[in-house]
mmCIF file of N, CA and C in Angstrom:
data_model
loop_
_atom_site.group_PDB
_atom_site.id
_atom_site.type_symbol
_atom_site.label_atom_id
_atom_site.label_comp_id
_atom_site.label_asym_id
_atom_site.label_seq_id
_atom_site.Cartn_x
_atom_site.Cartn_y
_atom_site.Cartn_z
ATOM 1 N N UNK A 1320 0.843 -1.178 0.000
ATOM 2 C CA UNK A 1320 0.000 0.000 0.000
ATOM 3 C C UNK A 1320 0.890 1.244 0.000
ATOM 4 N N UNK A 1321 0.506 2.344 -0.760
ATOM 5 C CA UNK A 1321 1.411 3.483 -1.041
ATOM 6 C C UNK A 1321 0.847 4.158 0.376
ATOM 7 N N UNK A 1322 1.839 4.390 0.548
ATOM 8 C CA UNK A 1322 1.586 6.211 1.788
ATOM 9 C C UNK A 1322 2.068 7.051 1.260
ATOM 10 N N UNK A 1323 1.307 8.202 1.436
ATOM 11 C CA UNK A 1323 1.656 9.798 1.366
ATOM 12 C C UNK A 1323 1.497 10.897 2.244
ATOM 13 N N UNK A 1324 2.351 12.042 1.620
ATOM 14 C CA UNK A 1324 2.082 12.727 3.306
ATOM 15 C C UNK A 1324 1.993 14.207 2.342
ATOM 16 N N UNK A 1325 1.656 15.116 3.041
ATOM 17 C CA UNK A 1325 1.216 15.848 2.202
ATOM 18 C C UNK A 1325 1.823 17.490 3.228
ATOM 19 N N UNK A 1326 2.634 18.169 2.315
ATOM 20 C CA UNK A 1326 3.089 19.262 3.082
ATOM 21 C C UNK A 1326 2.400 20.709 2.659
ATOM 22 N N UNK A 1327 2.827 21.627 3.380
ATOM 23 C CA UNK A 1327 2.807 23.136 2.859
ATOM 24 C C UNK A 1327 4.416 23.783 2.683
ATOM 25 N N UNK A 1328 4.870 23.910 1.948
ATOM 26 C CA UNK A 1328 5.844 25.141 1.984
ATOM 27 C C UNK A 1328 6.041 26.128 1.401
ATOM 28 N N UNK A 1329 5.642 27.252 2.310
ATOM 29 C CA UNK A 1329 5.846 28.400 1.829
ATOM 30 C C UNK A 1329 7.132 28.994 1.102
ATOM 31 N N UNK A 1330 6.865 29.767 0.075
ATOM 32 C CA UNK A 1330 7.449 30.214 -0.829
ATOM 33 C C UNK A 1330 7.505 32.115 -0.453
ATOM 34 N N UNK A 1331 8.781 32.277 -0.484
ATOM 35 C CA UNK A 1331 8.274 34.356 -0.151
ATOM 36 C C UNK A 1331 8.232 34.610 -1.611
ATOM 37 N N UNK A 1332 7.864 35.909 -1.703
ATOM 38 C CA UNK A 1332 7.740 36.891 -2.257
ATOM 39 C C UNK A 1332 8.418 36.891 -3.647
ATOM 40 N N UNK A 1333 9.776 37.164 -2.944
ATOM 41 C CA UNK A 1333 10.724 36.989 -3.198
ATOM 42 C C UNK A 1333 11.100 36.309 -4.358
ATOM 43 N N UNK A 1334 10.826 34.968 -4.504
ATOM 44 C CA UNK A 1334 10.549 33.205 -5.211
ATOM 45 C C UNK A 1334 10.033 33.326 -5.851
ATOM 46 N N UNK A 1335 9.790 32.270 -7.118
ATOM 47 C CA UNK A 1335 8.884 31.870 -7.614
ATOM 48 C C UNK A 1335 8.916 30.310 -8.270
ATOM 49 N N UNK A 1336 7.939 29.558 -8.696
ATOM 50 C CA UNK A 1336 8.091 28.108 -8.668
ATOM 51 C C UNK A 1336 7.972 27.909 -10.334
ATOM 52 N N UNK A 1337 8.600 27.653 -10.845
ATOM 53 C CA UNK A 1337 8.409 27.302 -12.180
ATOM 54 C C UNK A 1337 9.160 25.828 -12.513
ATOM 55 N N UNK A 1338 8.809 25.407 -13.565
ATOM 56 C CA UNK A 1338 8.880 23.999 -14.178
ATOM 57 C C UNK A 1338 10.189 24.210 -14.386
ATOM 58 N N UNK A 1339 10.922 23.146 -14.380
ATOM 59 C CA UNK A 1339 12.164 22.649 -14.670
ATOM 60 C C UNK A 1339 12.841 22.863 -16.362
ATOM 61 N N UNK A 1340 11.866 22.700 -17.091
ATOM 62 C CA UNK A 1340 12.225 23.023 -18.844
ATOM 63 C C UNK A 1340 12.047 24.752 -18.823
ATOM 64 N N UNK A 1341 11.188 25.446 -18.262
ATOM 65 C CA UNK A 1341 10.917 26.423 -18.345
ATOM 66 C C UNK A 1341 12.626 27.463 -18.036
ATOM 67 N N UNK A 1342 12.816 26.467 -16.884
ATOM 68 C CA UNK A 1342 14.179 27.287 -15.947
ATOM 69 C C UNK A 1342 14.878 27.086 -17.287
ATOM 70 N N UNK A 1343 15.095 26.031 -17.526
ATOM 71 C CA UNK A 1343 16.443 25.635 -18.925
ATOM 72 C C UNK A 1343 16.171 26.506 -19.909
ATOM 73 N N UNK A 1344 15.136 26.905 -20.548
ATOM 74 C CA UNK A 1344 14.885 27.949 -21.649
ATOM 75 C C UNK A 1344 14.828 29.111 -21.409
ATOM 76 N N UNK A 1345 14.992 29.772 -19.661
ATOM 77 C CA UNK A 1345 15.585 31.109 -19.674
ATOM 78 C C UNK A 1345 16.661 30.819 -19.716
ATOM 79 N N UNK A 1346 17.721 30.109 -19.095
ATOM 80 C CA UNK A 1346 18.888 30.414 -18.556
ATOM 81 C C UNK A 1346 19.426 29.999 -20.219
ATOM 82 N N UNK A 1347 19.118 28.926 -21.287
ATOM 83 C CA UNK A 1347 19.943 29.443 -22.606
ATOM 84 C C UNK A 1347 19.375 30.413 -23.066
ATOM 85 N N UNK A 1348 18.075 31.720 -22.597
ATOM 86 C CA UNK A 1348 18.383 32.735 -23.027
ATOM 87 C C UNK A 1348 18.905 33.852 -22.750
ATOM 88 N N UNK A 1349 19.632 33.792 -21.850
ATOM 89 C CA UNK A 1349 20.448 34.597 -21.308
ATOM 90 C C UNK A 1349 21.939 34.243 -22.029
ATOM 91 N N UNK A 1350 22.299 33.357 -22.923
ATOM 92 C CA UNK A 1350 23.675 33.417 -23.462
ATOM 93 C C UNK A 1350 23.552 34.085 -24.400
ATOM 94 N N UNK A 1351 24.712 34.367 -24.840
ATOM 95 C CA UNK A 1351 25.218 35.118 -26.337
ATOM 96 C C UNK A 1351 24.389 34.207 -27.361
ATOM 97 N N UNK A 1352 23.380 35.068 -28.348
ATOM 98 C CA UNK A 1352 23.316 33.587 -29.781
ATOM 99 C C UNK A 1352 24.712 33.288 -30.242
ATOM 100 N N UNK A 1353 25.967 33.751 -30.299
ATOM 101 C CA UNK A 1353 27.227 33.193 -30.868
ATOM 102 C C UNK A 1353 27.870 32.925 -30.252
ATOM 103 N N UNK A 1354 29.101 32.284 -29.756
ATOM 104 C CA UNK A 1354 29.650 31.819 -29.235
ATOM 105 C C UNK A 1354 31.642 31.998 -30.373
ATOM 106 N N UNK A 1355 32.143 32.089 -29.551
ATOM 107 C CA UNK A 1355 33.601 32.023 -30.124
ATOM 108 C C UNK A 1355 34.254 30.620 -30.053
ATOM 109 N N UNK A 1356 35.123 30.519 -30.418
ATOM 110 C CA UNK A 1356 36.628 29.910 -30.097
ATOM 111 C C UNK A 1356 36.385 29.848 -28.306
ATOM 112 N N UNK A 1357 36.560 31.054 -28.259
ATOM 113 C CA UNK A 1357 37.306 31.508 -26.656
ATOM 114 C C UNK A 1357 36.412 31.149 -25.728
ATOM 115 N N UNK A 1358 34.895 31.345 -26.025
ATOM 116 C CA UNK A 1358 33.641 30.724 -25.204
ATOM 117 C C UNK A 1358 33.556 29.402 -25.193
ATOM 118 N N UNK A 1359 33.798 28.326 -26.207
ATOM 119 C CA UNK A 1359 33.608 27.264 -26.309
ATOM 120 C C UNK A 1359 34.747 26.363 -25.392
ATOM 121 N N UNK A 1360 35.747 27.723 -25.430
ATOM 122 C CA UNK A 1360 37.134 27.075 -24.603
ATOM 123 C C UNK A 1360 36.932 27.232 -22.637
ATOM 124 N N UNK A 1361 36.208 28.004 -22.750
ATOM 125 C CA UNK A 1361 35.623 28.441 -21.574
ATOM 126 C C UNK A 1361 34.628 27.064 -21.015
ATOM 127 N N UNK A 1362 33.392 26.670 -22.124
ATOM 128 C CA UNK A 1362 32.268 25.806 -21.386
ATOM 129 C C UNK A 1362 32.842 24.411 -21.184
ATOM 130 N N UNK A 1363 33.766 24.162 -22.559
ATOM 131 C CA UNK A 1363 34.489 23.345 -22.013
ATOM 132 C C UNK A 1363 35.669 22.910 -20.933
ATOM 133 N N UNK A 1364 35.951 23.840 -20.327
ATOM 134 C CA UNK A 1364 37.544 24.094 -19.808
ATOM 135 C C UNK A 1364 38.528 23.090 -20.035
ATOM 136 N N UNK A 1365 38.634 23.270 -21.630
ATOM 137 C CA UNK A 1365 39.835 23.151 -22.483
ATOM 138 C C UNK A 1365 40.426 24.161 -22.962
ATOM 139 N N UNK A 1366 41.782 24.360 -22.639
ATOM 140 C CA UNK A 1366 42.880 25.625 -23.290
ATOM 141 C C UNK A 1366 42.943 25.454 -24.434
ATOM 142 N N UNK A 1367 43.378 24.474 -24.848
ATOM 143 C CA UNK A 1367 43.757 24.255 -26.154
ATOM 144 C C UNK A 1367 43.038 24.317 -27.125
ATOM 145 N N UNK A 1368 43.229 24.924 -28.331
ATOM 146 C CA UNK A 1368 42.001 24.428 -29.536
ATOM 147 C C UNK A 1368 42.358 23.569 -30.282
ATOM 148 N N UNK A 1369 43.435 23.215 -30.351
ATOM 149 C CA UNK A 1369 43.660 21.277 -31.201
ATOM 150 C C UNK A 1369 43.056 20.935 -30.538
ATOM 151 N N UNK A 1370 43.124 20.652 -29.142
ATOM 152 C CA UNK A 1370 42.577 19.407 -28.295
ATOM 153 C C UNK A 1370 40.987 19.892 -28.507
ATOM 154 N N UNK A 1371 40.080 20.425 -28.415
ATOM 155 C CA UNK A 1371 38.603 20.800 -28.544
ATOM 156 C C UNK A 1371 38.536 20.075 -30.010
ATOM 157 N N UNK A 1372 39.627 20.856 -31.266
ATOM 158 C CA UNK A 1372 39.252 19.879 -32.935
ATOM 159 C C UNK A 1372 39.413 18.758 -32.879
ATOM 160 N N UNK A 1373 40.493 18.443 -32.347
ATOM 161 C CA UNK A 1373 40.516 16.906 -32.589
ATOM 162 C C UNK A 1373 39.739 16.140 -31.945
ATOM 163 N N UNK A 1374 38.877 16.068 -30.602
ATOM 164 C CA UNK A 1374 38.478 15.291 -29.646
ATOM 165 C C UNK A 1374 37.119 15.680 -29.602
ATOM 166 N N UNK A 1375 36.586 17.027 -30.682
ATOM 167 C CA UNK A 1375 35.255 17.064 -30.475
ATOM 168 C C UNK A 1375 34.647 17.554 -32.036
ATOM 169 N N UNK A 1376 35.059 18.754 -32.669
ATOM 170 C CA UNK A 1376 34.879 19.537 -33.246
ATOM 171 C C UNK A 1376 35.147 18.656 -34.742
ATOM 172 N N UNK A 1377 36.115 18.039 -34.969
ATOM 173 C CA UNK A 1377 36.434 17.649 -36.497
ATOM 174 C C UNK A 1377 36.473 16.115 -36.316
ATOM 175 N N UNK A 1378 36.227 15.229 -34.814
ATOM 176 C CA UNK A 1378 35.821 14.130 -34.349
ATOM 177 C C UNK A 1378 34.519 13.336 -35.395
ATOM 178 N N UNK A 1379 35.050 12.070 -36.037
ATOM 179 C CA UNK A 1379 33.746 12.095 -36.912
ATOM 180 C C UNK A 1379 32.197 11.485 -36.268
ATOM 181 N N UNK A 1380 32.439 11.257 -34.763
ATOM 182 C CA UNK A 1380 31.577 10.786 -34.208
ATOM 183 C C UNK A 1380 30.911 12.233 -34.160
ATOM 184 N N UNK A 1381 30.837 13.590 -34.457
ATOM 185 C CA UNK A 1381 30.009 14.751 -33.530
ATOM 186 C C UNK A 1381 29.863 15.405 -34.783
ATOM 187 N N UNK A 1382 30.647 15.565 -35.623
ATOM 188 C CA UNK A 1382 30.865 16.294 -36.996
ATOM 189 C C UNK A 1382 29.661 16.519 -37.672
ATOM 190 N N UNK A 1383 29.065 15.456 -38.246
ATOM 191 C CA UNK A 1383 27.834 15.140 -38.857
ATOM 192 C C UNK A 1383 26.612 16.087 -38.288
ATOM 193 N N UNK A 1384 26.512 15.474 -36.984
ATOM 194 C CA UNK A 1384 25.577 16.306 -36.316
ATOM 195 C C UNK A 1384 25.147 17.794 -36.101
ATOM 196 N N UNK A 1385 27.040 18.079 -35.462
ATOM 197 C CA UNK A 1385 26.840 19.813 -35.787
ATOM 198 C C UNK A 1385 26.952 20.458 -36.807
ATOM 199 N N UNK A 1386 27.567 19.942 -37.636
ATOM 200 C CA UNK A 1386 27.114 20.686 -39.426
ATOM 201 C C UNK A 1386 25.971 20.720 -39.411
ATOM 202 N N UNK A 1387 24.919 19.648 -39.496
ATOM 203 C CA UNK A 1387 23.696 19.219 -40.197
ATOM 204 C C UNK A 1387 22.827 19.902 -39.140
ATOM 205 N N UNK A 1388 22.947 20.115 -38.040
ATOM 206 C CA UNK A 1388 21.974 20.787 -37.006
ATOM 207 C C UNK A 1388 22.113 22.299 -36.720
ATOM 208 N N UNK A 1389 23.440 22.613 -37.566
ATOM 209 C CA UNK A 1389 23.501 24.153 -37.843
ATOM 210 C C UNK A 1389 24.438 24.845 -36.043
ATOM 211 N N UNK A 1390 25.123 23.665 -35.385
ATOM 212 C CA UNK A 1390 25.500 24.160 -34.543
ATOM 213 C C UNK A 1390 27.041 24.592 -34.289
ATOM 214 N N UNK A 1391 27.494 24.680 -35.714
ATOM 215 C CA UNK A 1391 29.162 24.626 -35.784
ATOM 216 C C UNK A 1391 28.975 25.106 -37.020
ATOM 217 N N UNK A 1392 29.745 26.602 -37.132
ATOM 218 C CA UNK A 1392 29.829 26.980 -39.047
ATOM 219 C C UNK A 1392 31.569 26.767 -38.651
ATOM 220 N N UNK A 1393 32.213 25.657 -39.775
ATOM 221 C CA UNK A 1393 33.255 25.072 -39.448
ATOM 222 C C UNK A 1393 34.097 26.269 -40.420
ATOM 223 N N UNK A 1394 34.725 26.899 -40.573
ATOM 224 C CA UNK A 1394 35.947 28.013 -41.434
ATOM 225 C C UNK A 1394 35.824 27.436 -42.812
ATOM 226 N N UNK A 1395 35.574 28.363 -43.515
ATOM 227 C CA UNK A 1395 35.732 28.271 -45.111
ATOM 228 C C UNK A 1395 36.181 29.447 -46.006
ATOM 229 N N UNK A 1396 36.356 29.558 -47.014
ATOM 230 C CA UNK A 1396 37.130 30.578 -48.092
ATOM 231 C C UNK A 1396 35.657 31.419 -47.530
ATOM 232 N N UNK A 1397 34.522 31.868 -47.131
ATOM 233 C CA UNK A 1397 33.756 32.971 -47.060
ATOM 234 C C UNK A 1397 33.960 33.502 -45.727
ATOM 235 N N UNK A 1398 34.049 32.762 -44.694
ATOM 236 C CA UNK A 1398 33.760 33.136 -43.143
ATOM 237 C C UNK A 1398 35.059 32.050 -42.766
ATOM 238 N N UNK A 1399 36.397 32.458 -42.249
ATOM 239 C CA UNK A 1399 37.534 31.809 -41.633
ATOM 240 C C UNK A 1399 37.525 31.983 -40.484
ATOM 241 N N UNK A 1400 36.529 31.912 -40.134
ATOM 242 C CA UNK A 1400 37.037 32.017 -38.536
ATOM 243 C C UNK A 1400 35.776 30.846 -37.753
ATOM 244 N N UNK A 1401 35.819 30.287 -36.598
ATOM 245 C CA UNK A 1401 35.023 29.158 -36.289
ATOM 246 C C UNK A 1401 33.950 30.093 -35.431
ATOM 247 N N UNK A 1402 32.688 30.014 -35.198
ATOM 248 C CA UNK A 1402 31.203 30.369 -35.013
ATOM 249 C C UNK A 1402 30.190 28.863 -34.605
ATOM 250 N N UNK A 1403 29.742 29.589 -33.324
ATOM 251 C CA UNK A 1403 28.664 28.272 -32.804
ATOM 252 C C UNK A 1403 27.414 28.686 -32.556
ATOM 253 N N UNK A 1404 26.782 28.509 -32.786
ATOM 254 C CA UNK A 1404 25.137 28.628 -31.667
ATOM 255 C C UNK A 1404 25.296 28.425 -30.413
ATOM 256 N N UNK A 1405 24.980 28.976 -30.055
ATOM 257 C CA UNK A 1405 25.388 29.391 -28.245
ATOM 258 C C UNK A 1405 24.452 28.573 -27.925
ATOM 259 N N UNK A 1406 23.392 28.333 -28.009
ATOM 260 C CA UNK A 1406 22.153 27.619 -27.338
ATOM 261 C C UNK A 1406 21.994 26.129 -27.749
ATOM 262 N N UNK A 1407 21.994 25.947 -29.536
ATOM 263 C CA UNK A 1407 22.255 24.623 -29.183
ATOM 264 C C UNK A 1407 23.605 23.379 -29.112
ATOM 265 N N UNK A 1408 24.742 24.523 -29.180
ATOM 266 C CA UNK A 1408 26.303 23.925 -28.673
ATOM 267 C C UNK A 1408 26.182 24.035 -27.308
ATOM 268 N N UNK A 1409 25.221 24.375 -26.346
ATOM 269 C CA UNK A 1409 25.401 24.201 -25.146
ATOM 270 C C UNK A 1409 24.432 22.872 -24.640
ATOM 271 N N UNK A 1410 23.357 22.935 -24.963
ATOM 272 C CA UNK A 1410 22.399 21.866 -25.085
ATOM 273 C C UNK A 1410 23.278 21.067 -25.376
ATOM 274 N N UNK A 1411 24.061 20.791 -26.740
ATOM 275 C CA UNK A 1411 24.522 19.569 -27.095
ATOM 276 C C UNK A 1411 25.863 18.856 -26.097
ATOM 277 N N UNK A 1412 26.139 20.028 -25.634
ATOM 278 C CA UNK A 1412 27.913 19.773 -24.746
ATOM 279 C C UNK A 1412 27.184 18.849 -23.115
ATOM 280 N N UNK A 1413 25.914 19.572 -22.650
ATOM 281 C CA UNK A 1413 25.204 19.380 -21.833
ATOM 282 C C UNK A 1413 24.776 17.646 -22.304
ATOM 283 N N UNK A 1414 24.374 17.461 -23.100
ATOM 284 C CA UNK A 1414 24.008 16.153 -23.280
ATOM 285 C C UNK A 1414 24.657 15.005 -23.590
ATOM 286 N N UNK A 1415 25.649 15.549 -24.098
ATOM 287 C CA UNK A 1415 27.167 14.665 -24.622
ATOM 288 C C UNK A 1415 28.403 14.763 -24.044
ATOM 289 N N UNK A 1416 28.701 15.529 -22.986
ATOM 290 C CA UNK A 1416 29.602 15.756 -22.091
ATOM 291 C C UNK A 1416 30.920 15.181 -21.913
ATOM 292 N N UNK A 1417 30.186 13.965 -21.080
ATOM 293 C CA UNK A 1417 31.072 12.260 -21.121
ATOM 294 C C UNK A 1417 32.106 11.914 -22.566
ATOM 295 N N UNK A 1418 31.228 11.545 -23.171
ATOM 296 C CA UNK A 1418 31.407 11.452 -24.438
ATOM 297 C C UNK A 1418 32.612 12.198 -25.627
ATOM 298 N N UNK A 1419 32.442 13.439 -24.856
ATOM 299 C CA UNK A 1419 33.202 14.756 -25.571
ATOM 300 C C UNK A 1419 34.665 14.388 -25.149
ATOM 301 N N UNK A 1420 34.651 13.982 -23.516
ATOM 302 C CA UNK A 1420 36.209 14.273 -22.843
ATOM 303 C C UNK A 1420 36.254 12.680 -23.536
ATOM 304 N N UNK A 1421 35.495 11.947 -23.244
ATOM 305 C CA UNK A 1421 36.253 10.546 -23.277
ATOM 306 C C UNK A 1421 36.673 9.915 -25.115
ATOM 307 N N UNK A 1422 36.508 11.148 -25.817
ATOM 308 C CA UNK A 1422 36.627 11.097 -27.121
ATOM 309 C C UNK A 1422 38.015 10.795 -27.699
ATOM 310 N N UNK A 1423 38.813 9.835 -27.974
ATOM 311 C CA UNK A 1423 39.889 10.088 -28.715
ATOM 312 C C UNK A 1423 40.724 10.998 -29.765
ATOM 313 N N UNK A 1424 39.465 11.577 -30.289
ATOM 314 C CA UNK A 1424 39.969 12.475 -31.362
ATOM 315 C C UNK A 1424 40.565 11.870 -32.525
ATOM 316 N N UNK A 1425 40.342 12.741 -33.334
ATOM 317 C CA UNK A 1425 40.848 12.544 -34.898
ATOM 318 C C UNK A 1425 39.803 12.937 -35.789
ATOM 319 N N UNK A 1426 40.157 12.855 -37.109
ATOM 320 C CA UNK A 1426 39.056 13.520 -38.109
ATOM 321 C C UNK A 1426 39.448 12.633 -39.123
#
């Protein structure tokens, strides 16, 4: 047989109670929509940017994905310099984390 118990807790003023997805879709809107080099070196706390290309970025396990999902514009003869989506390169780092460090690297 289940038991339950049933509380009050007050909340001030102050507070407020919102859903758990709700919290996640302010707080990625509060980032930059772009993201650098230097930010990405930041969420990851990796110095290096070989080590981020090789082990995440030009990795062919992740590659596919962030091209095709628009979350990595990778350097080309128009735009040389590397550019992310702030919101869903964070989502994705957030969900793949593990994965990212425990990556061997290579392209």
């Amino acid at each position: 047989m289940t038991q339950t118990i049933q509380v009050t807790v007050p909340i001030p003023d102050t507070h407020i109670l919102i859903e758990k997805q709700e919290y996640v879709d302010l707080m990625e809107m509060t980032l930059d929509p772009v993201w650098t080099m230097k930010d990405l070196k930041s969420k990851l706390k990796i110095a290096s940017e070989d080590t981020i290309r090789r082990k995440f970025l030009e990795n062919v396990k992740f590659y596919k994905e962030l091209k095709e999902k628009g979350i990595v514009h990778y350097p080309d003869e128009n735009f040389n310099r590397w550019r992310f989506n702030a919101r869903k390169m964070n989502r994705f780092i957030d969900e793949n984390f593990e994965e990212i460090l425990k990556a061997k690297g290579g392209g």
